[in-house]
Short mmCIF file of C-alpha atoms in Angstrom, two decimals:
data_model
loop_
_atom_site.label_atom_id
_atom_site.label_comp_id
_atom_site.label_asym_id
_atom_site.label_seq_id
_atom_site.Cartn_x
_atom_site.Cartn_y
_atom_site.Cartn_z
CA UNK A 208 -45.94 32.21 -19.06
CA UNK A 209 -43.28 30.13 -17.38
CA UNK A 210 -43.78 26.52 -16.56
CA UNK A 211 -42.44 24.57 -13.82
CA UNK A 212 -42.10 20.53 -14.76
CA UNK A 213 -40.30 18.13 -12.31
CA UNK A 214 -40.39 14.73 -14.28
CA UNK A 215 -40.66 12.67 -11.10
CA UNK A 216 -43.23 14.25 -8.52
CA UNK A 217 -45.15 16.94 -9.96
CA UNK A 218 -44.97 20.58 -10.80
CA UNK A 219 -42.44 22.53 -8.46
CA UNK A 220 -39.33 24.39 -9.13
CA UNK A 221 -36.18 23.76 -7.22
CA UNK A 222 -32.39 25.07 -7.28
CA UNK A 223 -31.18 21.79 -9.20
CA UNK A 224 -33.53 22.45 -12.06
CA UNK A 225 -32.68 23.35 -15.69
CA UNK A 226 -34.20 25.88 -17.72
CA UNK A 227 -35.20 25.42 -20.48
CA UNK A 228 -36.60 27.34 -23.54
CA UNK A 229 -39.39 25.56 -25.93
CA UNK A 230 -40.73 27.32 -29.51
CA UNK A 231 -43.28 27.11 -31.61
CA UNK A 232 -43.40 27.39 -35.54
CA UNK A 233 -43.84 30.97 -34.88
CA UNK A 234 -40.97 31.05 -32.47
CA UNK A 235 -43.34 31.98 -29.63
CA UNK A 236 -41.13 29.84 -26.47
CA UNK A 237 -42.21 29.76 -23.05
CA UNK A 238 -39.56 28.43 -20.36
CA UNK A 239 -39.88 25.06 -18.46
CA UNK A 240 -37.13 23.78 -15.76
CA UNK A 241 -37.04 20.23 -15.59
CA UNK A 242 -35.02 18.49 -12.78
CA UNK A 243 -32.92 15.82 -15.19
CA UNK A 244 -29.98 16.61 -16.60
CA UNK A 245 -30.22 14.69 -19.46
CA UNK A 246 -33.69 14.66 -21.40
CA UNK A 247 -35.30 12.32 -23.83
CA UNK A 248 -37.55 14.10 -27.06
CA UNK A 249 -40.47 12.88 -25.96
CA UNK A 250 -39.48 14.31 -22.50
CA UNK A 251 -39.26 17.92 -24.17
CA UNK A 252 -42.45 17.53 -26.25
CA UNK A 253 -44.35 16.63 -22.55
CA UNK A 254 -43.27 19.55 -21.28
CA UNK A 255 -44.44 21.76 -23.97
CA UNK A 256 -47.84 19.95 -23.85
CA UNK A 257 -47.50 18.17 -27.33
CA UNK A 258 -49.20 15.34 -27.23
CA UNK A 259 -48.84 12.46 -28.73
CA UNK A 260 -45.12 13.17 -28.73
CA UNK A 261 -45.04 10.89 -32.37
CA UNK A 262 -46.64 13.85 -34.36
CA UNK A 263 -44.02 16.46 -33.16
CA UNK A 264 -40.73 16.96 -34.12
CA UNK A 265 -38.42 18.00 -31.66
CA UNK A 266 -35.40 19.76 -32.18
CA UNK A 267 -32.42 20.92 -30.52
CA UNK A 268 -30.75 24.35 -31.17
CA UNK A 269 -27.42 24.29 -30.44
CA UNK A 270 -24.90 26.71 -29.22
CA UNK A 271 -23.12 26.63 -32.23
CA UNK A 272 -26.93 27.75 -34.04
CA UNK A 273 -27.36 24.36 -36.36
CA UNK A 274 -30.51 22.83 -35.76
CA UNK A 275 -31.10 19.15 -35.20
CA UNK A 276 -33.60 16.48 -34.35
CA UNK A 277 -34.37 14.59 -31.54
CA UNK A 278 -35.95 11.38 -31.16
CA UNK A 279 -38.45 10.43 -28.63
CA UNK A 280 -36.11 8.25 -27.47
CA UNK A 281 -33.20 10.04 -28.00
CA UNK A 282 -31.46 12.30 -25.28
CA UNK A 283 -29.90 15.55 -24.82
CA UNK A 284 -27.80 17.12 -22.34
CA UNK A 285 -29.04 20.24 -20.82
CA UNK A 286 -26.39 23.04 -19.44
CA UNK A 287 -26.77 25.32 -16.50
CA UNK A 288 -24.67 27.45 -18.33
CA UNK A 289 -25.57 27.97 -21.82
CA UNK A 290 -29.50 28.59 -22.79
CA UNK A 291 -30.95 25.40 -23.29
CA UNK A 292 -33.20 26.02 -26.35
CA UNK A 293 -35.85 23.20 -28.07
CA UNK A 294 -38.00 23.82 -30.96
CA UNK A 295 -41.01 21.14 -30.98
CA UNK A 296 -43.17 21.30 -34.38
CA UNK A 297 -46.15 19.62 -35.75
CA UNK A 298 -45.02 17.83 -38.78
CA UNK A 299 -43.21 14.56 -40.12
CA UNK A 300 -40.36 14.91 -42.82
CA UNK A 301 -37.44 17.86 -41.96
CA UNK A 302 -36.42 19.60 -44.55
CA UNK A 303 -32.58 20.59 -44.26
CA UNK A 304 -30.75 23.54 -45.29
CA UNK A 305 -27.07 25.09 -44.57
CA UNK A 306 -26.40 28.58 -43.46
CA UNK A 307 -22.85 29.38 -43.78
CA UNK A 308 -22.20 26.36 -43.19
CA UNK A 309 -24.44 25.28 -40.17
CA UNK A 310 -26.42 22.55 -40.37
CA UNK A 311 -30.21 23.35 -40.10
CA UNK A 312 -33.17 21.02 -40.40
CA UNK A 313 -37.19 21.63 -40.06
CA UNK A 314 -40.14 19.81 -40.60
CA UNK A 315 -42.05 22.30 -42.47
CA UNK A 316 -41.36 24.05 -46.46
CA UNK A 317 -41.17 27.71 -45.45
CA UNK A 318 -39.71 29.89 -42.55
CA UNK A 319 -39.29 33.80 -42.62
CA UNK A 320 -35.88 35.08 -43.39
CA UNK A 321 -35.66 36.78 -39.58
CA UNK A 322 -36.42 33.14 -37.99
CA UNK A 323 -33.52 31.79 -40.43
CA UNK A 324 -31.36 34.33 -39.36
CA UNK A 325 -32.32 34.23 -35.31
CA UNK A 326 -31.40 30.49 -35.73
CA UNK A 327 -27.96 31.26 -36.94
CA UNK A 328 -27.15 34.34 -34.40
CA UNK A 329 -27.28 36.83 -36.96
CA UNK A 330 -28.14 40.69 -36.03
CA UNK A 331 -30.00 43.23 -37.91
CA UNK A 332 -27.06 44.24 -39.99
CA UNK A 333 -26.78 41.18 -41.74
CA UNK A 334 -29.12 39.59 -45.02
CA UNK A 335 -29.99 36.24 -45.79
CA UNK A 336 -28.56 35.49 -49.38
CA UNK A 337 -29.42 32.47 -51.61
CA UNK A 338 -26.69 32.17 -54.17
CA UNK A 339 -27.74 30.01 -56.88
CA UNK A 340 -26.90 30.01 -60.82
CA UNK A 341 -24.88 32.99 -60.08
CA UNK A 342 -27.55 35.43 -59.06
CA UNK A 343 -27.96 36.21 -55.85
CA UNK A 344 -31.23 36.33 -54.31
CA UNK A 345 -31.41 38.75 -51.37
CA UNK A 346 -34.23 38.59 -48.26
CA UNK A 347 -35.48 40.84 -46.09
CA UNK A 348 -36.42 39.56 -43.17
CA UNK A 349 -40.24 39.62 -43.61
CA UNK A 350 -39.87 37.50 -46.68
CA UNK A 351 -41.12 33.78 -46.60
CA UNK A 352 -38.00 31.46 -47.89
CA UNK A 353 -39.15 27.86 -49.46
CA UNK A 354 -36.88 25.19 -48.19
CA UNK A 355 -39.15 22.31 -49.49
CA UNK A 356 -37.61 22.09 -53.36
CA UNK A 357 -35.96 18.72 -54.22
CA UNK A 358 -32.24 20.40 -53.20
CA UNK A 359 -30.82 21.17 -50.07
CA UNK A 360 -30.75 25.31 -49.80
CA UNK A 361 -27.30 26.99 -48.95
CA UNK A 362 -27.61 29.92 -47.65
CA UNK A 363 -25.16 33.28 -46.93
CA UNK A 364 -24.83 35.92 -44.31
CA UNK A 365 -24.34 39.22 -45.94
CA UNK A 366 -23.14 42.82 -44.85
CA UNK A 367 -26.33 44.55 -44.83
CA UNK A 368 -26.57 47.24 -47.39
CA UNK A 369 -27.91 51.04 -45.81
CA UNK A 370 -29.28 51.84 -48.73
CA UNK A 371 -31.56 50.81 -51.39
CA UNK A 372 -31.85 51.56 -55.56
CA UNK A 373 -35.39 51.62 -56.19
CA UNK A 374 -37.09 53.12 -59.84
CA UNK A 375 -39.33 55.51 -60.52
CA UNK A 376 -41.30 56.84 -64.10
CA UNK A 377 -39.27 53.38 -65.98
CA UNK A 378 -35.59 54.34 -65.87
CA UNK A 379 -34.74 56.62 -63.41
CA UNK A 380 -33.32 55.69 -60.37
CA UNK A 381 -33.38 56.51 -56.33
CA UNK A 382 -31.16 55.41 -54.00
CA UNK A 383 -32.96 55.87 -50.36
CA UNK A 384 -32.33 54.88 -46.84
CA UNK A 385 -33.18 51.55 -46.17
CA UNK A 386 -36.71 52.53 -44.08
CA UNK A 387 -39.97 52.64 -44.16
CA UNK A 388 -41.32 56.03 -45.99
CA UNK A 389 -45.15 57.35 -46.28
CA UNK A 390 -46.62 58.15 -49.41
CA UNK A 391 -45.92 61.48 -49.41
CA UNK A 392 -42.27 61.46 -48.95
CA UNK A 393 -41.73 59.34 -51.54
CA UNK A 394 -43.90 61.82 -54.05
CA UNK A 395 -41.35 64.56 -52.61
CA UNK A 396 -38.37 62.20 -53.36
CA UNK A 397 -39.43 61.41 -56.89
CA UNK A 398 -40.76 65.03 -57.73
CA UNK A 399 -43.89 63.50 -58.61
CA UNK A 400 -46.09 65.96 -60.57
CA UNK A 401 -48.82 68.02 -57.94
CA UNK A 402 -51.98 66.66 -57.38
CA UNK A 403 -50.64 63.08 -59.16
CA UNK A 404 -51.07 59.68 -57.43
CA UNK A 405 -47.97 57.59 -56.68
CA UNK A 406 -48.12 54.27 -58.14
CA UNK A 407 -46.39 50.84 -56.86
CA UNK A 408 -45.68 48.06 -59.62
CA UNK A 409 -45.72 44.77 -58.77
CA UNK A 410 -43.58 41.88 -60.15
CA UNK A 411 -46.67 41.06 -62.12
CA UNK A 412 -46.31 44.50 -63.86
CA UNK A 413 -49.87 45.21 -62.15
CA UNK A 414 -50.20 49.13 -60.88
CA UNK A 415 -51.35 49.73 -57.35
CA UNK A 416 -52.64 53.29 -56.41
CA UNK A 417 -50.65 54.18 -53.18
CA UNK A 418 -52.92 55.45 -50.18
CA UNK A 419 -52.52 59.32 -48.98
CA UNK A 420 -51.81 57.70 -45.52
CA UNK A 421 -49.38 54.38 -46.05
CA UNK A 422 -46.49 53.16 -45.08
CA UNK A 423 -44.15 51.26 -47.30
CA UNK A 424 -40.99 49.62 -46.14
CA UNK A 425 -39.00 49.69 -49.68
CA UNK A 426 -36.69 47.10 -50.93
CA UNK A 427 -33.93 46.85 -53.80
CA UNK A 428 -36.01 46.91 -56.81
CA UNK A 429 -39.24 48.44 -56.19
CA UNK A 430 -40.99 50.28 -59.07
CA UNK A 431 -43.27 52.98 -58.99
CA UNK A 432 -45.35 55.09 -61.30
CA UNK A 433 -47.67 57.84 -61.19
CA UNK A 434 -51.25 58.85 -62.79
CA UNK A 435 -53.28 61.92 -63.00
CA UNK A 436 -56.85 62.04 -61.16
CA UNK A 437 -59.26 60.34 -62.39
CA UNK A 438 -60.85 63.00 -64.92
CA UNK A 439 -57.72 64.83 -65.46
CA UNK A 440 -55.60 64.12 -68.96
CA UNK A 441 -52.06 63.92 -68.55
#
């Protein structure tokens, strides 16, 4: 819903105002237009209803993608040109992080590789990479990424692969579309045996009896297995 704030006289919208566009942790926004060209933190946190302003963080995504913080006292020119884009989050201490480069900060440990990547402009055909030690630690973009460890994180933008190498029976492996499959495509892929069950292994080693009926997005890595009914020797 769209919110019309004029800092001086009420709620009204006018053709001097500024848009501008205010998110939530779960980057949910909703669009105010404020009359003043330049705004304070606290300003921005009023106008998204966050009160008191001194438990929010406000912060300022910039056209270049970093992320930074605002003060309550501090101000920030709007642009009737470029989006105008706040994020204004419950918390105290920001934790920062790079990606390629950019300069990111936010005041809580985790954020979903997709939000990561919306902040630095990045489209569906790229992945979030942490490179660290020398391995590389891929995302997709439902995973949750911890930026709350002692270090700063520095993150990548990668080509997105098409495909995916996934394992089946212990050694032998698949490489499939990067998609979603149901269970009983991926018996037909891996030849499972008829009237088997399909298997997926966690990274705890624990198996997990796929259902007739789900879907399963499959990443790099995945392991499954397969069992004869219950009552049948193998």
């Amino acid at each position: 819903m769209e919110t019309l704030v004029d800092n001086d006289s009420g709620c009204h919208s006018g053709p001097t105002a500024f848009e501008v566009e205010i998110g939530d942790r779960n980057f949910e926004f909703e669009r105010v237009e404020v009359d003043d060209a330049v705004v304070t933190g606290a300003q921005v946190a009023m106008a998204a209803g966050k009160l008191p302003v001194e438990d929010f963080v406000v912060l300022k995504h910039l056209k270049s993608g970093e992320l930074e913080s605002l003060r309550p006292t501090e101000s920030a020119e709007l642009s009737r040109k470029d989006t105008n884009r706040f994020f204004v989050i419950k918390g105290g201490d920001v934790n920062r992080f790079f990606v390629e480069g950019l300069s990111m900060e936010w005041p809580r440990a985790k954020l979903l590789a997709w939000q990561i990547k919306f902040l630095a402009g990045a489209g569906e055909d790229k992945s979030l990479v942490l490179e660290r030690d020398g391995v590389d630690q891929v995302f997709d973009d439902a995973d949750e990424v911890d930026l709350g460890g002692n270090g700063t994180e520095r993150f990548k933008l990668r080509k997105r692969r098409k495909t995916v190498t996934v394992i089946y029976g212990g050694d032998i492996e698949f490489e499939l579309e990067r998609r979603a499959y149901t269970t009983a495509e991926l018996i037909a892929v891996f030849g499972v045996p008829e009237g088997y069950r399909l298997d997926l292994i966690g990274a705890d080693g624990v198996f997990r009896e796929m259902a007739p009926d789900e879907s399963l997005k499959i990443r790099d890595g995945m392991e499954f297995g397969s069992h004869p009914p219950i009552g049948q020797s193998s």
